[in-house]
């Protein structure tokens, strides 16, 4: 009888780590050196995450990388490896699959669907700080600094993260998106702040947006129409990605000046580069946009 009780105790003890992992408890190991891949349970939402850990240097921070329309997170991870090596940062590129994260959930942040503002707890932008918390726990570094970089569709998503998400990133690098959140309470979300907040809350959200550490990174030759959003709201921002980015930057600069609010955005144009994540991420302008 005693040996049966001991056997049962061993089985229950052995099963606890796996069960804890399923509940989203502390991941078992830090991100491994070199290229890697894992599944992250982010408060019940399972995300495939492609990683890279540089060797031979103390990790200075985390760089979360957000993919484009092709949902090729592994390629985006690889495109950012140069930044990871030069800055000695962990690279983590989550995959937002199209089945669970169609355009309104990914590119546009999950804020509005069918003209209806969604519950804030369900916004896709809210997954970003939760994923950061998980990686910090995994690394046993609760204060690990983090920055965000995204290109094209990933840039659209990060515009919504900057506007509607929680603060905390040291830098939000938004490269070549088709659309932006414009700094206006009169334009309906997710292309402005209209309809999401009560007036006082909306003004506070707009102020936070303008004070966020946003780097507007634009390719000088990003003038094409392939995969360019052509909705009415997008067309109102300009004819090309380059024009839309410069327009929204100037609008943001003017809004901050009119209100007398802090303005922490920066604009950098990468000469000779079009709609290429690899060339944008490996430019001197991208490196300069990220704090050491």
mmCIF file of C-alpha atoms in Angstrom:
data_model
loop_
_atom_site.group_PDB
_atom_site.id
_atom_site.type_symbol
_atom_site.label_atom_id
_atom_site.label_comp_id
_atom_site.label_asym_id
_atom_site.label_seq_id
_atom_site.Cartn_x
_atom_site.Cartn_y
_atom_site.Cartn_z
ATOM 1 C CA UNK A 1 0.000 0.000 0.000
ATOM 2 C CA UNK A 2 2.832 2.387 0.886
ATOM 3 C CA UNK A 3 4.603 1.867 -2.426
ATOM 4 C CA UNK A 4 1.378 2.771 -4.281
ATOM 5 C CA UNK A 5 1.106 6.056 -2.379
ATOM 6 C CA UNK A 6 4.745 6.865 -3.136
ATOM 7 C CA UNK A 7 4.227 6.089 -6.824
ATOM 8 C CA UNK A 8 1.143 8.341 -6.957
ATOM 9 C CA UNK A 9 3.064 11.156 -5.273
ATOM 10 C CA UNK A 10 5.896 10.900 -7.824
ATOM 11 C CA UNK A 11 3.437 11.039 -10.731
ATOM 12 C CA UNK A 12 1.671 14.118 -9.340
ATOM 13 C CA UNK A 13 4.963 15.896 -8.642
ATOM 14 C CA UNK A 14 6.295 15.190 -12.132
ATOM 15 C CA UNK A 15 3.129 16.553 -13.750
ATOM 16 C CA UNK A 16 3.177 19.914 -11.975
ATOM 17 C CA UNK A 17 5.692 21.781 -14.191
ATOM 18 C CA UNK A 18 3.824 20.848 -17.375
ATOM 19 C CA UNK A 19 0.499 21.855 -15.876
ATOM 20 C CA UNK A 20 1.960 25.137 -14.622
ATOM 21 C CA UNK A 21 3.346 25.818 -18.083
ATOM 22 C CA UNK A 22 -0.112 25.295 -19.616
ATOM 23 C CA UNK A 23 -1.541 27.853 -17.179
ATOM 24 C CA UNK A 24 0.988 30.422 -18.397
ATOM 25 C CA UNK A 25 3.282 30.193 -15.362
ATOM 26 C CA UNK A 26 6.976 31.044 -15.478
ATOM 27 C CA UNK A 27 8.640 29.622 -18.629
ATOM 28 C CA UNK A 28 11.183 26.929 -17.806
ATOM 29 C CA UNK A 29 14.280 28.392 -19.466
ATOM 30 C CA UNK A 30 15.632 31.695 -20.789
ATOM 31 C CA UNK A 31 15.714 32.306 -24.543
ATOM 32 C CA UNK A 32 18.546 30.096 -25.890
ATOM 33 C CA UNK A 33 21.609 31.435 -27.760
ATOM 34 C CA UNK A 34 21.388 31.912 -31.513
ATOM 35 C CA UNK A 35 18.210 31.360 -33.521
ATOM 36 C CA UNK A 36 15.224 29.829 -31.776
ATOM 37 C CA UNK A 37 11.483 29.334 -31.775
ATOM 38 C CA UNK A 38 8.974 28.812 -28.979
ATOM 39 C CA UNK A 39 5.282 29.016 -28.187
ATOM 40 C CA UNK A 40 4.368 31.669 -25.662
ATOM 41 C CA UNK A 41 1.204 31.487 -23.616
ATOM 42 C CA UNK A 42 0.278 35.144 -23.121
ATOM 43 C CA UNK A 43 -2.627 35.142 -20.673
ATOM 44 C CA UNK A 44 -4.302 32.327 -22.574
ATOM 45 C CA UNK A 45 -3.374 33.534 -26.081
ATOM 46 C CA UNK A 46 -0.773 31.237 -27.630
ATOM 47 C CA UNK A 47 1.722 32.981 -29.901
ATOM 48 C CA UNK A 48 4.522 31.454 -31.901
ATOM 49 C CA UNK A 49 7.639 33.564 -31.228
ATOM 50 C CA UNK A 50 10.853 33.519 -33.265
ATOM 51 C CA UNK A 51 13.896 34.488 -31.230
ATOM 52 C CA UNK A 52 17.581 35.327 -31.421
ATOM 53 C CA UNK A 53 20.068 35.689 -28.590
ATOM 54 C CA UNK A 54 23.464 37.231 -29.415
ATOM 55 C CA UNK A 55 26.495 35.584 -27.870
ATOM 56 C CA UNK A 56 29.553 37.033 -26.193
ATOM 57 C CA UNK A 57 27.980 40.137 -24.671
ATOM 58 C CA UNK A 58 25.729 41.022 -21.732
ATOM 59 C CA UNK A 59 22.122 41.418 -22.868
ATOM 60 C CA UNK A 60 21.186 45.114 -22.676
ATOM 61 C CA UNK A 61 17.520 44.822 -23.555
ATOM 62 C CA UNK A 62 14.769 43.258 -25.637
ATOM 63 C CA UNK A 63 13.712 44.214 -29.165
ATOM 64 C CA UNK A 64 10.233 43.033 -30.179
ATOM 65 C CA UNK A 65 9.861 42.832 -33.966
ATOM 66 C CA UNK A 66 6.494 42.997 -35.759
ATOM 67 C CA UNK A 67 6.055 41.409 -39.171
ATOM 68 C CA UNK A 68 4.337 42.602 -42.313
ATOM 69 C CA UNK A 69 1.366 41.437 -44.358
ATOM 70 C CA UNK A 70 2.961 38.090 -45.312
ATOM 71 C CA UNK A 71 2.982 37.036 -41.625
ATOM 72 C CA UNK A 72 6.641 36.012 -42.052
ATOM 73 C CA UNK A 73 7.761 36.535 -38.485
ATOM 74 C CA UNK A 74 10.810 34.264 -38.879
ATOM 75 C CA UNK A 75 12.120 36.416 -41.740
ATOM 76 C CA UNK A 76 11.538 39.587 -39.737
ATOM 77 C CA UNK A 77 13.449 38.073 -36.812
ATOM 78 C CA UNK A 78 16.346 37.410 -39.171
ATOM 79 C CA UNK A 79 16.155 40.927 -40.618
ATOM 80 C CA UNK A 80 16.600 42.337 -37.106
ATOM 81 C CA UNK A 81 19.540 40.129 -36.100
ATOM 82 C CA UNK A 82 22.025 42.825 -37.109
ATOM 83 C CA UNK A 83 20.406 45.231 -34.661
ATOM 84 C CA UNK A 84 20.416 42.554 -31.987
ATOM 85 C CA UNK A 85 24.120 41.889 -32.456
ATOM 86 C CA UNK A 86 25.179 45.536 -32.552
ATOM 87 C CA UNK A 87 23.059 46.522 -29.546
ATOM 88 C CA UNK A 88 23.398 43.158 -27.727
ATOM 89 C CA UNK A 89 19.633 42.745 -27.460
ATOM 90 C CA UNK A 90 17.362 39.769 -27.402
ATOM 91 C CA UNK A 91 15.204 39.598 -30.526
ATOM 92 C CA UNK A 92 11.639 38.268 -30.303
ATOM 93 C CA UNK A 93 9.287 38.309 -33.287
ATOM 94 C CA UNK A 94 5.733 37.113 -32.472
ATOM 95 C CA UNK A 95 3.583 35.668 -35.250
ATOM 96 C CA UNK A 96 0.052 37.047 -35.572
ATOM 97 C CA UNK A 97 -1.578 34.487 -37.848
ATOM 98 C CA UNK A 98 -4.271 35.665 -40.222
ATOM 99 C CA UNK A 99 -6.885 33.188 -38.989
ATOM 100 C CA UNK A 100 -6.972 34.663 -35.490
ATOM 101 C CA UNK A 101 -5.626 38.133 -36.286
ATOM 102 C CA UNK A 102 -7.143 39.484 -39.524
ATOM 103 C CA UNK A 103 -6.429 43.058 -40.543
ATOM 104 C CA UNK A 104 -8.693 44.748 -38.026
ATOM 105 C CA UNK A 105 -7.133 42.740 -35.196
ATOM 106 C CA UNK A 106 -3.498 42.998 -36.294
ATOM 107 C CA UNK A 107 -2.784 46.010 -38.491
ATOM 108 C CA UNK A 108 -5.477 48.131 -36.837
ATOM 109 C CA UNK A 109 -4.825 46.879 -33.316
ATOM 110 C CA UNK A 110 -8.197 45.273 -32.533
ATOM 111 C CA UNK A 111 -9.602 48.612 -31.363
ATOM 112 C CA UNK A 112 -12.677 48.788 -33.614
ATOM 113 C CA UNK A 113 -14.600 46.143 -35.534
ATOM 114 C CA UNK A 114 -17.572 46.884 -37.763
ATOM 115 C CA UNK A 115 -17.657 50.452 -36.470
ATOM 116 C CA UNK A 116 -17.951 49.278 -32.847
ATOM 117 C CA UNK A 117 -15.235 49.963 -30.270
ATOM 118 C CA UNK A 118 -14.177 46.661 -28.693
ATOM 119 C CA UNK A 119 -13.615 46.041 -24.962
ATOM 120 C CA UNK A 120 -10.184 47.334 -24.036
ATOM 121 C CA UNK A 121 -9.171 43.994 -22.528
ATOM 122 C CA UNK A 122 -9.603 42.411 -25.991
ATOM 123 C CA UNK A 123 -7.469 44.912 -27.907
ATOM 124 C CA UNK A 124 -4.571 43.185 -29.656
ATOM 125 C CA UNK A 125 -2.299 46.051 -28.633
ATOM 126 C CA UNK A 126 -2.728 44.894 -25.017
ATOM 127 C CA UNK A 127 -0.810 41.695 -25.827
ATOM 128 C CA UNK A 128 2.448 43.614 -26.216
ATOM 129 C CA UNK A 129 3.103 44.474 -22.545
ATOM 130 C CA UNK A 130 1.881 41.003 -21.569
ATOM 131 C CA UNK A 131 4.406 39.371 -23.890
ATOM 132 C CA UNK A 132 7.131 41.637 -22.504
ATOM 133 C CA UNK A 133 6.200 40.571 -18.962
ATOM 134 C CA UNK A 134 6.443 36.917 -19.955
ATOM 135 C CA UNK A 135 9.912 37.339 -21.488
ATOM 136 C CA UNK A 136 11.102 39.319 -18.474
ATOM 137 C CA UNK A 137 9.934 36.457 -16.263
ATOM 138 C CA UNK A 138 11.608 33.957 -18.551
ATOM 139 C CA UNK A 139 14.883 35.901 -18.301
ATOM 140 C CA UNK A 140 14.515 36.566 -14.549
ATOM 141 C CA UNK A 141 14.967 40.248 -15.335
ATOM 142 C CA UNK A 142 11.840 42.149 -14.247
ATOM 143 C CA UNK A 143 13.300 45.504 -15.345
ATOM 144 C CA UNK A 144 14.665 44.410 -18.729
ATOM 145 C CA UNK A 145 14.279 47.452 -21.059
ATOM 146 C CA UNK A 146 12.411 46.875 -24.296
ATOM 147 C CA UNK A 147 11.887 48.603 -27.626
ATOM 148 C CA UNK A 148 9.495 47.873 -30.500
ATOM 149 C CA UNK A 149 10.118 47.908 -34.244
ATOM 150 C CA UNK A 150 7.682 47.066 -37.032
ATOM 151 C CA UNK A 151 7.548 47.445 -40.792
ATOM 152 C CA UNK A 152 4.566 47.800 -43.158
ATOM 153 C CA UNK A 153 1.634 45.961 -41.503
ATOM 154 C CA UNK A 154 3.751 45.731 -38.362
ATOM 155 C CA UNK A 155 4.226 49.492 -38.532
ATOM 156 C CA UNK A 156 0.471 49.976 -38.727
ATOM 157 C CA UNK A 157 0.105 47.832 -35.623
ATOM 158 C CA UNK A 158 2.746 49.799 -33.728
ATOM 159 C CA UNK A 159 1.015 53.086 -34.575
ATOM 160 C CA UNK A 160 -2.007 51.690 -32.692
ATOM 161 C CA UNK A 161 0.237 50.424 -29.880
ATOM 162 C CA UNK A 162 1.671 53.934 -29.503
ATOM 163 C CA UNK A 163 -1.799 55.511 -29.569
ATOM 164 C CA UNK A 164 -3.874 53.051 -27.531
ATOM 165 C CA UNK A 165 -1.417 50.759 -25.745
ATOM 166 C CA UNK A 166 0.402 51.031 -22.457
ATOM 167 C CA UNK A 167 3.580 53.056 -22.130
ATOM 168 C CA UNK A 168 6.897 51.449 -21.234
ATOM 169 C CA UNK A 169 8.914 50.957 -24.421
ATOM 170 C CA UNK A 170 12.144 52.926 -24.681
ATOM 171 C CA UNK A 171 11.475 53.418 -28.402
ATOM 172 C CA UNK A 172 8.716 52.574 -30.881
ATOM 173 C CA UNK A 173 10.167 52.438 -34.403
ATOM 174 C CA UNK A 174 7.394 52.605 -36.998
ATOM 175 C CA UNK A 175 8.668 51.880 -40.508
ATOM 176 C CA UNK A 176 6.775 52.360 -43.786
ATOM 177 C CA UNK A 177 3.175 51.661 -42.680
ATOM 178 C CA UNK A 178 0.188 52.134 -44.992
ATOM 179 C CA UNK A 179 -1.828 53.969 -42.329
ATOM 180 C CA UNK A 180 -1.312 55.818 -39.071
ATOM 181 C CA UNK A 181 -3.340 56.986 -36.109
ATOM 182 C CA UNK A 182 -3.687 60.685 -36.785
ATOM 183 C CA UNK A 183 -3.403 63.042 -33.785
ATOM 184 C CA UNK A 184 -7.063 64.043 -33.823
ATOM 185 C CA UNK A 185 -10.027 63.559 -31.510
ATOM 186 C CA UNK A 186 -12.350 64.290 -34.436
ATOM 187 C CA UNK A 187 -11.222 61.391 -36.651
ATOM 188 C CA UNK A 188 -12.790 58.055 -35.759
ATOM 189 C CA UNK A 189 -10.612 55.258 -34.409
ATOM 190 C CA UNK A 190 -8.580 53.384 -35.470
ATOM 191 C CA UNK A 191 -7.368 56.210 -37.731
ATOM 192 C CA UNK A 192 -7.782 58.827 -34.989
ATOM 193 C CA UNK A 193 -8.976 58.878 -31.393
ATOM 194 C CA UNK A 194 -12.643 59.614 -32.023
ATOM 195 C CA UNK A 195 -15.273 57.386 -30.425
ATOM 196 C CA UNK A 196 -12.977 55.542 -28.017
ATOM 197 C CA UNK A 197 -12.780 57.823 -25.003
ATOM 198 C CA UNK A 198 -14.764 60.432 -23.151
ATOM 199 C CA UNK A 199 -13.484 63.962 -24.003
ATOM 200 C CA UNK A 200 -11.101 64.365 -21.062
ATOM 201 C CA UNK A 201 -9.782 60.826 -21.458
ATOM 202 C CA UNK A 202 -9.344 61.327 -25.193
ATOM 203 C CA UNK A 203 -7.252 64.432 -24.659
ATOM 204 C CA UNK A 204 -5.081 62.573 -22.148
ATOM 205 C CA UNK A 205 -4.621 59.686 -24.614
ATOM 206 C CA UNK A 206 -3.658 62.099 -27.381
ATOM 207 C CA UNK A 207 -1.153 63.796 -25.095
ATOM 208 C CA UNK A 208 0.430 60.411 -24.245
ATOM 209 C CA UNK A 209 0.614 59.558 -27.950
ATOM 210 C CA UNK A 210 2.511 62.738 -28.769
ATOM 211 C CA UNK A 211 4.849 62.212 -25.816
ATOM 212 C CA UNK A 212 5.592 58.592 -26.740
ATOM 213 C CA UNK A 213 9.141 57.832 -27.976
ATOM 214 C CA UNK A 214 8.074 57.274 -31.590
ATOM 215 C CA UNK A 215 10.627 57.057 -34.391
ATOM 216 C CA UNK A 216 8.985 57.588 -37.795
ATOM 217 C CA UNK A 217 11.249 55.662 -40.186
ATOM 218 C CA UNK A 218 10.447 56.106 -43.872
ATOM 219 C CA UNK A 219 12.038 54.808 -47.060
ATOM 220 C CA UNK A 220 12.767 57.633 -49.476
ATOM 221 C CA UNK A 221 11.788 55.385 -52.392
ATOM 222 C CA UNK A 222 8.684 53.862 -50.793
ATOM 223 C CA UNK A 223 6.428 55.317 -53.461
ATOM 224 C CA UNK A 224 4.778 52.185 -54.865
ATOM 225 C CA UNK A 225 1.210 50.940 -54.554
ATOM 226 C CA UNK A 226 1.759 47.222 -53.878
ATOM 227 C CA UNK A 227 -0.260 46.252 -50.784
ATOM 228 C CA UNK A 228 -0.862 49.938 -50.115
ATOM 229 C CA UNK A 229 -4.102 50.543 -48.243
ATOM 230 C CA UNK A 230 -6.492 52.513 -50.468
ATOM 231 C CA UNK A 231 -9.415 52.982 -48.107
ATOM 232 C CA UNK A 232 -10.897 56.441 -47.771
ATOM 233 C CA UNK A 233 -9.239 56.906 -44.378
ATOM 234 C CA UNK A 234 -5.863 55.812 -45.773
ATOM 235 C CA UNK A 235 -6.099 58.024 -48.870
ATOM 236 C CA UNK A 236 -6.792 61.011 -46.622
ATOM 237 C CA UNK A 237 -3.303 60.570 -45.162
ATOM 238 C CA UNK A 238 -1.543 60.844 -48.531
ATOM 239 C CA UNK A 239 -0.834 59.064 -51.790
ATOM 240 C CA UNK A 240 2.220 57.038 -50.774
ATOM 241 C CA UNK A 241 3.653 55.601 -47.573
ATOM 242 C CA UNK A 242 6.356 58.258 -47.626
ATOM 243 C CA UNK A 243 3.805 61.045 -47.955
ATOM 244 C CA UNK A 244 1.528 59.564 -45.282
ATOM 245 C CA UNK A 245 4.357 59.251 -42.777
ATOM 246 C CA UNK A 246 5.625 62.780 -43.265
ATOM 247 C CA UNK A 247 2.067 64.171 -43.182
ATOM 248 C CA UNK A 248 1.171 62.501 -39.884
ATOM 249 C CA UNK A 249 4.509 63.484 -38.352
ATOM 250 C CA UNK A 250 3.884 67.146 -39.214
ATOM 251 C CA UNK A 251 0.336 66.917 -37.888
ATOM 252 C CA UNK A 252 1.623 65.459 -34.627
ATOM 253 C CA UNK A 253 4.320 68.113 -34.331
ATOM 254 C CA UNK A 254 1.768 70.875 -34.915
ATOM 255 C CA UNK A 255 -0.755 69.401 -32.440
ATOM 256 C CA UNK A 256 1.866 69.218 -29.694
ATOM 257 C CA UNK A 257 2.933 72.796 -30.379
ATOM 258 C CA UNK A 258 -0.645 74.100 -30.332
ATOM 259 C CA UNK A 259 -1.382 72.452 -26.991
ATOM 260 C CA UNK A 260 2.012 73.164 -25.473
ATOM 261 C CA UNK A 261 2.536 69.448 -24.860
ATOM 262 C CA UNK A 262 5.781 67.406 -24.916
ATOM 263 C CA UNK A 263 6.632 65.989 -28.326
ATOM 264 C CA UNK A 264 9.033 63.038 -28.443
ATOM 265 C CA UNK A 265 8.629 61.852 -32.024
ATOM 266 C CA UNK A 266 11.552 61.797 -34.441
ATOM 267 C CA UNK A 267 11.515 61.572 -38.236
ATOM 268 C CA UNK A 268 14.214 59.800 -40.254
ATOM 269 C CA UNK A 269 14.146 59.157 -44.000
ATOM 270 C CA UNK A 270 16.329 56.338 -45.331
ATOM 271 C CA UNK A 271 17.779 57.373 -48.705
ATOM 272 C CA UNK A 272 17.581 54.976 -51.637
ATOM 273 C CA UNK A 273 15.334 52.448 -49.868
ATOM 274 C CA UNK A 274 11.798 51.469 -50.815
ATOM 275 C CA UNK A 275 9.420 49.030 -49.153
ATOM 276 C CA UNK A 276 12.019 46.640 -47.706
ATOM 277 C CA UNK A 277 12.085 45.540 -44.076
ATOM 278 C CA UNK A 278 15.612 44.120 -44.361
ATOM 279 C CA UNK A 279 17.084 47.335 -45.749
ATOM 280 C CA UNK A 280 15.155 49.552 -43.347
ATOM 281 C CA UNK A 281 16.177 47.506 -40.288
ATOM 282 C CA UNK A 282 19.820 47.414 -41.374
ATOM 283 C CA UNK A 283 20.074 51.129 -42.055
ATOM 284 C CA UNK A 284 22.049 53.567 -39.984
ATOM 285 C CA UNK A 285 18.819 55.428 -39.317
ATOM 286 C CA UNK A 286 17.255 52.361 -37.651
ATOM 287 C CA UNK A 287 20.320 51.855 -35.482
ATOM 288 C CA UNK A 288 20.314 55.527 -34.483
ATOM 289 C CA UNK A 289 16.604 55.336 -33.596
ATOM 290 C CA UNK A 290 17.224 52.710 -30.926
ATOM 291 C CA UNK A 291 18.847 53.815 -27.672
ATOM 292 C CA UNK A 292 22.074 51.929 -26.786
#
